[in-house]
Short mmCIF file of C-alpha atoms and ligand atoms in Angstrom, two decimals:
data_model
loop_
_atom_site.label_atom_id
_atom_site.label_comp_id
_atom_site.label_asym_id
_atom_site.label_seq_id
_atom_site.Cartn_x
_atom_site.Cartn_y
_atom_site.Cartn_z
CA UNK A 182 105.65 107.25 80.34
CA UNK A 183 102.32 108.17 78.73
CA UNK A 184 100.95 111.05 80.60
CA UNK A 185 97.41 110.22 81.52
CA UNK A 186 95.16 113.08 82.55
CA UNK A 187 91.61 112.80 83.81
CA UNK A 188 89.42 115.79 83.90
CA UNK A 189 86.77 116.02 86.54
CA UNK A 190 84.34 118.92 86.65
CA UNK A 191 82.95 119.75 90.07
CA UNK A 192 79.71 121.71 90.18
CA UNK A 193 77.97 122.94 93.23
CA UNK A 194 74.42 121.90 92.96
CA UNK A 195 71.97 124.72 92.62
CA UNK A 196 74.85 127.10 91.98
CA UNK A 197 75.13 128.34 88.43
CA UNK A 198 78.76 128.81 87.61
CA UNK A 199 80.70 127.08 90.36
CA UNK A 200 82.49 124.61 88.18
CA UNK A 201 85.90 123.41 89.18
CA UNK A 202 88.21 121.37 87.05
CA UNK A 203 89.90 118.47 88.69
CA UNK A 204 92.91 116.71 87.10
CA UNK A 205 94.11 113.34 88.25
CA UNK A 206 97.29 112.49 86.49
CA UNK A 207 100.07 109.98 86.22
CA UNK A 208 102.70 111.02 88.70
CA UNK A 209 105.99 112.43 87.51
CA UNK A 210 107.59 110.79 90.62
CA UNK A 211 106.48 107.47 91.98
CA UNK A 212 105.28 107.98 95.56
CA UNK A 213 103.78 104.97 97.47
CA UNK A 214 100.99 105.56 99.92
CA UNK A 215 102.53 103.59 102.76
CA UNK A 216 100.06 101.11 104.23
CA UNK A 217 101.28 102.34 107.63
CA UNK A 218 99.29 105.56 107.20
CA UNK A 219 96.33 103.26 108.12
CA UNK A 220 97.74 102.39 111.51
CA UNK A 221 95.85 102.19 114.84
CA UNK A 222 96.56 102.95 118.43
CA UNK A 223 95.59 101.00 121.56
CA UNK A 224 96.47 102.52 124.93
CA UNK A 225 95.90 101.33 128.45
CA UNK A 226 93.18 103.84 128.73
CA UNK A 227 89.59 103.30 129.91
CA UNK A 228 88.14 100.25 128.20
CA UNK A 229 90.46 100.11 125.24
CA UNK A 230 92.62 97.15 126.48
CA UNK A 231 90.88 95.86 129.63
CA UNK A 232 87.16 95.18 129.04
CA UNK A 233 87.71 96.06 125.39
CA UNK A 234 90.32 94.14 123.30
CA UNK A 235 91.20 91.94 126.28
CA UNK A 236 88.66 90.18 128.38
CA UNK A 237 90.91 87.53 129.87
CA UNK A 238 91.25 83.83 129.16
CA UNK A 239 88.43 82.95 131.61
CA UNK A 240 85.85 85.26 130.05
CA UNK A 241 82.56 83.81 128.69
CA UNK A 242 83.10 85.98 125.63
CA UNK A 243 84.78 83.94 122.90
CA UNK A 244 88.50 84.80 122.98
CA UNK A 245 91.94 83.63 121.99
CA UNK A 246 94.43 84.02 124.87
CA UNK A 247 92.06 86.57 126.41
CA UNK A 248 91.60 88.68 123.26
CA UNK A 249 88.08 88.89 121.90
CA UNK A 250 87.67 86.86 118.73
CA UNK A 251 85.08 89.24 117.25
CA UNK A 252 87.51 92.16 117.60
CA UNK A 253 90.32 90.21 116.02
CA UNK A 254 88.10 89.33 113.04
CA UNK A 255 86.81 92.86 112.65
CA UNK A 256 90.33 94.35 112.76
CA UNK A 257 91.59 91.78 110.27
CA UNK A 258 88.99 92.95 107.82
CA UNK A 259 90.58 96.43 107.95
CA UNK A 260 94.00 94.97 107.06
CA UNK A 261 95.41 96.96 109.90
CA UNK A 262 99.06 97.47 109.07
CA UNK A 263 100.38 98.46 112.53
CA UNK A 264 99.22 98.90 116.10
CA UNK A 265 100.77 101.35 118.57
CA UNK A 266 100.87 100.32 122.28
CA UNK A 267 100.86 100.79 125.29
CA UNK A 268 100.39 104.58 125.11
CA UNK A 269 100.00 107.55 124.85
CA UNK A 270 100.74 109.15 128.15
CA UNK A 271 100.53 105.71 129.74
CA UNK A 272 103.66 104.67 127.88
CA UNK A 273 105.99 106.85 129.99
CA UNK A 274 104.66 105.27 133.18
CA UNK A 275 104.85 101.69 132.00
CA UNK A 276 107.59 99.35 133.19
CA UNK A 277 107.56 96.42 130.79
CA UNK A 278 109.01 93.90 133.22
CA UNK A 279 105.84 94.15 135.31
CA UNK A 280 103.85 92.75 132.35
CA UNK A 281 105.79 89.53 131.57
CA UNK A 282 106.03 86.16 133.38
CA UNK A 283 103.22 84.29 135.06
CA UNK A 284 100.16 86.45 135.27
CA UNK A 285 99.45 85.59 138.88
CA UNK A 286 102.86 86.95 139.93
CA UNK A 287 102.63 90.26 138.12
CA UNK A 288 102.52 93.33 140.31
CA UNK A 289 99.58 95.72 140.01
CA UNK A 290 100.03 99.33 138.87
CA UNK A 291 97.99 102.49 139.08
CA UNK A 292 97.06 104.11 135.79
CA UNK A 293 97.57 107.64 136.97
CA UNK A 294 96.80 109.45 133.75
CA UNK A 295 93.56 107.63 132.94
CA UNK A 296 91.00 107.35 135.72
CA UNK A 297 93.52 106.37 138.47
CA UNK A 298 92.44 102.75 138.18
CA UNK A 299 94.51 99.84 139.38
CA UNK A 300 95.62 97.47 136.58
CA UNK A 301 96.77 93.90 137.18
CA UNK A 302 99.24 93.85 134.30
CA UNK A 303 97.56 90.76 132.86
CA UNK A 304 97.88 92.25 129.39
CA UNK A 305 101.57 92.66 128.77
CA UNK A 306 104.20 92.49 126.04
CA UNK A 307 103.62 88.83 125.04
CA UNK A 308 99.90 89.41 124.88
CA UNK A 309 100.30 92.47 122.74
CA UNK A 310 102.92 91.06 120.39
CA UNK A 311 101.05 87.78 119.97
CA UNK A 312 97.89 89.81 119.18
CA UNK A 313 99.75 91.69 116.46
CA UNK A 314 100.86 88.36 114.95
CA UNK A 315 97.25 87.21 114.88
CA UNK A 316 96.26 90.42 113.18
CA UNK A 317 99.05 90.38 110.70
CA UNK A 318 99.88 93.84 111.92
CA UNK A 319 103.35 95.27 112.74
CA UNK A 320 103.74 96.26 116.40
CA UNK A 321 104.67 99.85 117.19
CA UNK A 322 106.05 99.85 120.71
CA UNK A 323 105.92 103.25 122.37
CA UNK A 324 108.61 102.73 124.98
CA UNK A 325 109.05 104.46 128.32
CA UNK A 326 111.60 107.33 128.35
CA UNK A 327 109.98 109.78 130.81
CA UNK A 328 110.22 107.52 133.86
CA UNK A 329 112.66 104.89 132.64
CA UNK A 330 116.35 104.39 132.10
CA UNK A 331 118.47 103.62 129.07
CA UNK A 332 119.14 100.19 130.64
CA UNK A 333 115.40 99.35 131.02
CA UNK A 334 114.79 100.47 127.47
CA UNK A 335 117.66 98.49 125.92
CA UNK A 336 116.78 95.39 127.97
CA UNK A 337 113.26 95.67 126.52
CA UNK A 338 114.68 95.62 123.00
CA UNK A 339 116.86 92.67 123.82
CA UNK A 340 113.88 90.80 125.39
CA UNK A 341 111.72 91.33 122.34
CA UNK A 342 114.11 91.07 119.46
CA UNK A 343 117.25 89.13 120.38
CA UNK A 344 117.48 85.80 118.53
CA UNK A 345 120.54 84.42 120.40
CA UNK A 346 121.47 83.76 123.97
CA UNK A 347 121.34 86.73 126.32
CA UNK A 348 119.90 87.42 129.79
CA UNK A 349 116.74 89.01 128.38
CA UNK A 350 116.09 86.57 125.51
CA UNK A 351 116.66 83.67 127.89
CA UNK A 352 114.07 85.17 130.22
CA UNK A 353 111.68 85.53 127.21
CA UNK A 354 112.16 81.78 126.48
CA UNK A 355 111.44 80.94 130.12
CA UNK A 356 108.23 82.90 129.71
CA UNK A 357 107.19 80.73 126.81
CA UNK A 358 108.43 82.43 123.66
CA UNK A 359 111.45 81.04 121.86
CA UNK A 360 111.61 83.07 118.66
CA UNK A 361 111.98 86.78 118.94
CA UNK A 362 109.13 88.91 117.59
CA UNK A 363 109.57 91.14 114.62
CA UNK A 364 109.41 94.68 115.95
CA UNK A 365 110.83 97.53 113.84
CA UNK A 366 108.76 100.41 115.08
CA UNK A 367 109.92 101.94 118.33
CA UNK A 368 108.60 105.16 119.74
CA UNK A 369 111.22 106.82 121.93
CA UNK A 370 108.79 108.22 124.51
CA UNK A 371 105.49 109.98 123.97
CA UNK A 372 104.57 113.71 124.15
CA UNK A 373 107.83 114.59 125.84
CA UNK A 374 106.68 118.18 125.80
CA UNK A 375 103.85 117.20 128.20
CA UNK A 376 102.98 113.95 129.99
CA UNK A 377 106.24 112.37 128.84
CA UNK A 378 108.33 114.66 131.13
CA UNK A 379 107.51 118.30 130.30
CA UNK A 380 110.78 118.69 128.47
CA UNK A 381 112.00 121.43 126.21
CA UNK A 382 112.75 120.23 122.65
CA UNK A 383 116.41 120.99 123.14
CA UNK A 384 116.66 118.83 126.28
CA UNK A 385 114.57 115.98 124.66
CA UNK A 386 116.75 115.99 121.62
CA UNK A 387 119.73 115.17 123.78
CA UNK A 388 117.79 112.55 125.74
CA UNK A 389 116.63 111.05 122.47
CA UNK A 390 120.21 110.89 121.12
CA UNK A 391 121.29 109.02 124.18
CA UNK A 392 118.50 106.43 124.03
CA UNK A 393 118.76 105.98 120.28
CA UNK A 394 122.53 105.42 120.54
CA UNK A 395 122.09 102.36 122.76
CA UNK A 396 119.12 100.91 120.88
CA UNK A 397 121.30 99.37 118.19
CA UNK A 398 124.77 99.56 116.66
CA UNK A 399 126.57 102.17 114.57
CA UNK A 400 124.79 101.20 111.35
CA UNK A 401 121.41 100.22 112.82
CA UNK A 402 121.93 96.68 111.52
CA UNK A 403 118.77 95.80 113.50
CA UNK A 404 116.88 97.92 111.05
CA UNK A 405 114.88 99.72 113.71
CA UNK A 406 112.54 102.51 112.79
CA UNK A 407 113.04 104.89 115.68
CA UNK A 408 110.45 107.60 116.11
CA UNK A 409 111.11 110.78 118.14
CA UNK A 410 108.27 112.10 120.12
CA UNK A 411 106.92 114.90 118.11
CA UNK A 412 105.23 118.27 118.15
CA UNK A 413 101.96 119.16 119.65
CA UNK A 414 99.84 120.46 116.74
CA UNK A 415 101.56 123.66 115.36
CA UNK A 416 104.64 123.60 117.53
CA UNK A 417 106.95 123.96 114.52
CA UNK A 418 109.88 124.84 116.77
CA UNK A 419 109.74 121.29 118.19
CA UNK A 420 110.10 119.70 114.70
CA UNK A 421 112.81 122.24 113.81
CA UNK A 422 114.90 121.15 116.87
CA UNK A 423 114.35 117.34 116.31
CA UNK A 424 115.52 117.73 112.69
CA UNK A 425 118.37 120.06 113.45
CA UNK A 426 119.77 118.44 116.59
CA UNK A 427 119.42 114.72 115.99
CA UNK A 428 121.87 113.15 113.55
CA UNK A 429 120.08 111.47 110.65
CA UNK A 430 121.86 108.22 111.49
CA UNK A 431 119.88 108.01 114.69
CA UNK A 432 116.29 108.75 113.56
CA UNK A 433 113.79 107.37 111.11
CA UNK A 434 110.65 109.30 112.07
CA UNK A 435 109.41 112.30 113.91
CA UNK A 436 105.93 112.27 115.37
CA UNK A 437 103.09 114.80 115.34
CA UNK A 438 99.88 114.71 117.38
CA UNK A 439 96.77 116.64 116.45
CA UNK A 440 93.16 116.06 117.47
CA UNK A 441 89.88 117.48 116.13
CA UNK A 442 87.39 119.15 118.50
CA UNK A 443 84.86 121.93 118.81
CA UNK A 444 86.86 123.82 121.41
CA UNK A 445 89.43 122.16 123.67
CA UNK A 446 87.76 123.50 126.86
CA UNK A 447 84.18 122.94 125.62
CA UNK A 448 84.27 119.83 123.57
CA UNK A 449 80.52 119.14 123.44
CA UNK A 450 78.71 115.89 123.06
CA UNK A 451 79.95 113.25 120.63
CA UNK A 452 76.50 112.52 119.21
CA UNK A 453 74.39 115.49 120.13
CA UNK A 454 75.76 118.52 118.31
CA UNK A 455 74.61 121.30 116.02
CA UNK A 456 76.03 122.54 112.77
CA UNK A 457 78.09 125.25 114.41
CA UNK A 458 79.90 122.57 116.51
CA UNK A 459 80.23 120.41 113.40
CA UNK A 460 81.79 123.25 111.45
CA UNK A 461 84.27 124.01 114.20
CA UNK A 462 85.27 120.35 114.44
CA UNK A 463 85.86 120.22 110.73
CA UNK A 464 87.97 123.42 110.92
CA UNK A 465 90.33 121.71 113.31
CA UNK A 466 90.29 118.47 111.33
CA UNK A 467 91.13 120.21 108.02
CA UNK A 468 93.89 122.10 109.71
CA UNK A 469 95.83 118.84 109.30
CA UNK A 470 96.57 119.97 105.71
CA UNK A 471 98.38 123.08 107.00
CA UNK A 472 100.12 121.10 109.77
CA UNK A 473 101.59 118.44 107.55
CA UNK A 474 102.53 120.98 104.89
CA UNK A 475 104.43 123.19 107.38
CA UNK A 476 106.02 120.38 109.39
CA UNK A 477 107.09 118.74 106.13
CA UNK A 478 108.61 122.03 104.88
CA UNK A 479 110.83 122.11 108.00
CA UNK A 480 111.75 118.49 107.46
CA UNK A 481 112.55 119.19 103.76
CA UNK A 482 115.03 121.77 104.84
CA UNK A 483 117.06 119.36 107.02
CA UNK A 484 116.30 116.18 105.07
CA UNK A 485 115.97 116.94 101.38
CA UNK A 486 116.36 113.29 100.57
CA UNK A 487 113.19 112.48 102.47
CA UNK A 488 114.71 109.83 104.74
CA UNK A 489 112.91 110.74 107.95
CA UNK A 490 109.19 110.14 108.05
CA UNK A 491 106.50 112.36 109.53
CA UNK A 492 104.59 110.03 111.73
CA UNK A 493 101.11 111.36 112.81
CA UNK A 494 100.83 108.78 115.55
CA UNK A 495 97.75 110.32 117.24
CA UNK A 496 94.85 111.85 115.35
CA UNK A 497 91.03 111.76 115.55
CA UNK A 498 88.03 113.47 117.13
CA UNK A 499 87.86 114.21 120.82
CA UNK A 500 84.54 115.10 122.55
CA UNK A 501 83.00 114.94 126.02
CA UNK A 502 82.66 111.38 127.41
CA UNK A 503 79.27 109.68 127.31
CA UNK A 504 77.07 110.58 130.24
CA UNK A 505 77.61 108.40 133.28
CA UNK A 506 81.00 107.08 132.13
CA UNK A 507 84.34 107.70 133.87
CA UNK A 508 85.69 111.12 132.64
CA UNK A 509 89.18 109.56 132.59
CA UNK A 510 88.12 106.79 130.20
CA UNK A 511 87.45 108.98 127.15
CA UNK A 512 84.54 106.80 125.94
CA UNK A 513 82.59 108.58 123.21
CA UNK A 514 80.08 107.74 120.48
CA UNK A 515 81.03 107.93 116.85
CA UNK A 516 78.83 109.59 114.23
CA UNK A 517 78.88 110.65 110.61
CA UNK A 518 80.90 113.66 111.81
CA UNK A 519 83.68 111.21 112.62
CA UNK A 520 83.31 109.60 109.25
CA UNK A 521 83.95 113.07 107.78
CA UNK A 522 87.09 113.53 109.92
CA UNK A 523 88.39 110.13 108.92
CA UNK A 524 87.73 110.47 105.16
CA UNK A 525 89.10 114.03 104.92
CA UNK A 526 92.19 113.31 107.09
CA UNK A 527 93.14 110.16 105.22
CA UNK A 528 92.81 112.03 101.94
CA UNK A 529 95.28 114.58 103.39
CA UNK A 530 97.69 111.87 104.46
CA UNK A 531 97.40 110.08 101.09
CA UNK A 532 98.18 113.33 99.27
CA UNK A 533 101.17 113.96 101.52
CA UNK A 534 102.43 110.38 101.29
CA UNK A 535 105.89 111.47 100.26
CA UNK A 536 106.58 112.65 103.80
CA UNK A 537 103.76 111.19 105.93
CA UNK A 538 104.62 107.52 106.00
CA UNK A 539 102.82 106.45 109.09
CA UNK A 540 99.81 107.50 111.14
CA UNK A 541 97.74 106.06 114.02
CA UNK A 542 94.12 106.80 114.63
CA UNK A 543 93.31 107.34 118.26
CA UNK A 544 92.07 104.83 119.44
CA UNK A 545 91.03 101.37 118.36
CA UNK A 546 88.34 100.27 120.80
CA UNK A 547 86.09 102.26 123.24
CA UNK A 548 88.31 105.34 123.38
CA UNK A 549 88.08 108.63 121.45
CA UNK A 550 87.47 108.08 117.69
CA UNK A 551 87.19 104.32 118.00
CA UNK A 552 86.51 101.93 115.16
CA UNK A 553 84.92 99.44 117.54
CA UNK A 554 82.65 99.90 120.61
CA UNK A 555 81.80 97.10 123.04
CA UNK A 556 79.21 96.52 125.74
CA UNK A 557 79.49 93.22 127.47
CA UNK A 558 79.51 90.60 124.82
CA UNK A 559 78.10 92.98 122.21
CA UNK A 560 80.31 94.80 119.68
CA UNK A 561 79.49 97.43 117.09
CA UNK A 562 81.40 98.88 114.16
CA UNK A 563 81.43 102.70 113.98
CA UNK A 564 81.12 104.93 110.92
CA UNK A 565 84.87 105.49 111.26
CA UNK A 566 85.41 101.72 110.95
CA UNK A 567 83.49 101.75 107.65
CA UNK A 568 85.65 104.58 106.22
CA UNK A 569 88.86 102.69 107.08
CA UNK A 570 87.41 99.65 105.41
CA UNK A 571 86.57 101.60 102.22
CA UNK A 572 89.96 103.28 102.16
CA UNK A 573 92.15 100.20 102.68
CA UNK A 574 92.45 99.93 98.91
CA UNK A 575 94.91 102.82 99.00
CA UNK A 576 97.38 100.85 101.16
CA UNK A 577 100.68 100.54 99.40
CA UNK A 578 99.25 101.83 96.15
CA UNK A 579 100.90 104.57 93.93
CA UNK A 580 99.68 108.03 94.69
CA UNK A 581 98.01 109.80 91.73
CA UNK A 582 98.28 113.57 92.05
CA UNK A 583 94.86 115.29 92.17
CA UNK A 584 94.51 118.97 91.30
CA UNK A 585 91.34 120.91 91.85
CA UNK A 586 89.82 123.82 93.61
CA UNK A 587 87.16 122.65 95.97
CA UNK A 588 83.70 124.23 96.11
CA UNK A 589 83.14 125.86 99.41
CA UNK A 590 81.09 124.80 102.42
CA UNK A 591 79.73 127.99 103.88
CA UNK A 592 78.45 128.39 107.43
CA UNK A 593 77.73 131.56 109.34
CA UNK A 594 79.98 133.72 107.11
CA UNK A 595 82.89 131.29 107.22
CA UNK A 596 84.02 128.83 104.64
CA UNK A 597 85.79 125.52 104.33
CA UNK A 598 86.65 123.45 101.33
CA UNK A 599 83.68 121.13 100.86
CA UNK A 600 85.22 118.35 98.75
CA UNK A 601 88.47 116.45 99.29
CA UNK A 602 89.85 113.85 96.95
CA UNK A 603 92.69 111.35 96.80
CA UNK A 604 93.52 108.78 94.24
CA UNK A 605 95.81 105.83 93.86
CA UNK A 606 96.76 103.10 91.45
CA UNK A 607 97.31 99.48 92.43
CA UNK A 608 99.93 97.29 90.83
CA UNK A 609 97.06 95.53 89.02
CA UNK A 610 96.29 98.85 87.31
CA UNK A 611 93.03 99.37 89.22
CA UNK A 612 92.55 102.99 90.19
CA UNK A 613 90.71 104.06 93.38
CA UNK A 614 89.38 107.51 93.99
CA UNK A 615 88.16 108.53 97.45
CA UNK A 616 85.92 111.56 97.64
CA UNK A 617 84.51 113.31 100.74
CA UNK A 618 81.85 115.94 100.76
CA UNK A 619 81.84 117.45 104.24
CA UNK A 620 79.15 119.99 103.41
CA UNK A 621 76.33 119.51 105.94
CA UNK A 622 73.67 120.87 103.55
CA UNK A 623 74.67 120.65 99.93
CA UNK A 624 75.16 117.94 97.42
CA UNK A 625 78.08 118.50 95.05
CA UNK A 626 78.22 117.08 91.54
CA UNK A 627 81.47 115.80 90.10
CA UNK A 628 81.96 115.20 86.38
CA UNK A 629 84.61 112.63 85.63
CA UNK A 630 85.89 111.90 82.20
CA UNK A 631 86.35 108.15 81.78
CA UNK A 632 87.53 108.18 78.16
CA UNK A 633 90.81 109.85 79.04
CA UNK A 634 92.00 107.03 81.25
CA UNK A 635 90.41 104.20 79.40
CA UNK A 636 88.27 102.82 82.21
CA UNK A 637 85.48 100.71 80.95
CA UNK A 638 83.59 100.58 84.13
CA UNK A 639 83.39 102.51 87.37
CA UNK A 640 81.93 101.00 90.53
CA UNK A 641 81.68 102.49 93.98
CA UNK A 642 80.62 102.38 97.61
CA UNK A 643 79.20 105.11 99.76
CA UNK A 644 78.90 105.90 103.48
CA UNK A 645 76.23 108.42 104.33
CA UNK A 646 73.09 108.72 106.45
CA UNK A 647 70.03 110.91 106.95
CA UNK A 648 71.58 112.97 109.77
CA UNK A 649 75.09 114.04 110.64
CA UNK A 650 74.44 112.81 114.15
CA UNK A 651 73.52 109.30 113.01
CA UNK A 652 75.53 106.51 114.64
CA UNK A 653 75.41 102.86 115.33
CA UNK A 654 74.18 101.63 118.70
CA UNK A 655 74.08 98.27 120.41
CA UNK A 656 70.28 98.26 119.62
CA UNK A 657 70.73 99.43 116.01
CA UNK A 658 74.21 98.33 114.96
CA UNK A 659 73.68 98.80 111.26
CA UNK A 660 72.07 102.23 111.05
CA UNK A 661 75.23 103.60 109.39
CA UNK A 662 76.80 101.18 106.96
CA UNK A 663 78.55 101.00 103.57
CA UNK A 664 76.20 100.78 100.60
CA UNK A 665 76.71 100.34 96.87
CA UNK A 666 77.06 103.76 95.20
CA UNK A 667 74.72 104.29 92.33
CA UNK A 668 74.47 108.11 91.92
CA UNK A 669 76.55 108.05 88.78
CA UNK A 670 75.26 108.78 85.30
CA UNK A 671 77.48 107.71 82.45
CA UNK A 672 77.18 109.66 79.17
CA UNK A 673 79.61 109.27 76.36
CA UNK A 674 82.66 108.52 78.48
CA UNK A 675 81.71 111.15 81.10
CA UNK A 676 80.51 110.19 84.54
CA UNK A 677 78.44 112.58 86.52
CA UNK A 678 78.77 111.75 90.21
CA UNK A 679 76.49 113.22 92.89
CA UNK A 680 78.08 113.44 96.27
CA UNK A 681 75.37 113.79 98.85
CA UNK A 682 75.89 116.09 101.89
CA UNK A 683 78.27 114.56 104.45
CA UNK A 684 79.21 111.48 102.47
CA UNK A 685 82.33 109.41 101.73
CA UNK A 686 82.54 107.71 98.39
CA UNK A 687 85.25 105.37 97.05
CA UNK A 688 85.26 104.63 93.34
CA UNK A 689 87.13 101.87 91.53
CA UNK A 690 87.94 101.44 87.87
CA UNK A 691 87.58 98.08 86.30
O1 AHR B 718 94.99 109.52 123.10
C1 AHR B 718 94.80 110.04 124.35
C2 AHR B 718 96.02 110.84 124.86
O2 AHR B 718 96.17 111.97 123.99
C3 AHR B 718 97.31 110.11 124.76
O3 AHR B 718 97.62 109.33 125.88
C4 AHR B 718 98.32 111.28 124.73
O4 AHR B 718 99.49 110.92 124.01
C5 AHR B 718 97.53 112.38 124.04
O5 AHR B 718 97.58 113.56 124.68
#
């Protein structure tokens, strides 16, 4: 294979000698950026499901089987590959049988983790799996282990996936669905070190083995992708135990959860923050690089053939709730800071695509780093939504290795890498390069050699705004939006690209 090398020079504007060479080359090993890295997460939490995605069949808001049409259409435009449901912490309190059958007969339940509200179970398994079909997204069912039984769990699998005659599939038919749904992704509990049961990893590994054994047969002919509840942030011991104690024939993925915040006990406002708070948030966001590197190294030790995936099934920014809203509902605004978290994190996942094969942004609508916010019949798309839309070009493309030393973003005597980059190549040959400049103050200039890789034309889009705190509101829904990127000067096969402060740019070769 012809080795193709692109040289990109990165200069820090106003700095004299801060040039960095960037190389983007043909890979020596073909690694696909799984589309499932671009997954989402919808929990029964606050207004994510009820009064968010689901408004009920009788709502005046246009809907299909109770799910808002505007949300379906917005999510479809992201090509969302998978959707995780029903939790989160909620998952280990959820008894699926309460959410099937005639809605009027369903029992209520108290959502004890999130606001203590009583739910009527009107959004259940059929509603969720039909929604996934409408979206063209694969369902990722996080099933109850913490307060369930192996029997309840295996009956769930039979209800959802069994094509033939059986007690559960017959019940599914009675409830209006003949064909089974296609569900490969199964989470075996959630955060078992905490809300899932406060277990030690050693104990959970045994519990996992028991559940996974009864999910399918000896050879997993059902083709299930079973995900073990994973580590909290840098709990490397957890990953070590999962990889050491669970036979490889019983596991396809190990999860990891890590959120970005100012300080866990002093999260600060989502939209009203200063540069110090921004810097701290980006420190926790960029820690994802170290986390996936170290968790992957442990996985490499036990699984050199790279069969088990690292599944980052909860990530995103977490701040204080908006004033006047239920503290248990985790409703927060979404600014350019969140766009920085999204762009930088997705670059990390892309660059670690060999091990990170799935990830889920928390959460889809009205909760934490949401892509969509709603108020009555109104709906807005957040800066994070726009980043996901720009980055969808990387889904299932071949990863192109990027090597460079980033210029630094300095604040108060501390530093962070300012620029992050990932690149991929589509089957069509089109190359996409996503660049993020998290620097709150400085523009950075990138020099890209076009001659080397024979691109005739380079086009791009950008997401930026005047202030880091800028966000979309129901009154001004398009304050932050994707624009065509024009800050490129082409001279003799070289492109000089200016990355404004706090901006996300995606370039495409033609
Ligand atoms: O996403 C919100 C919560 O964060 C989830 O329910 C839980 O898994 C995590 O702690």
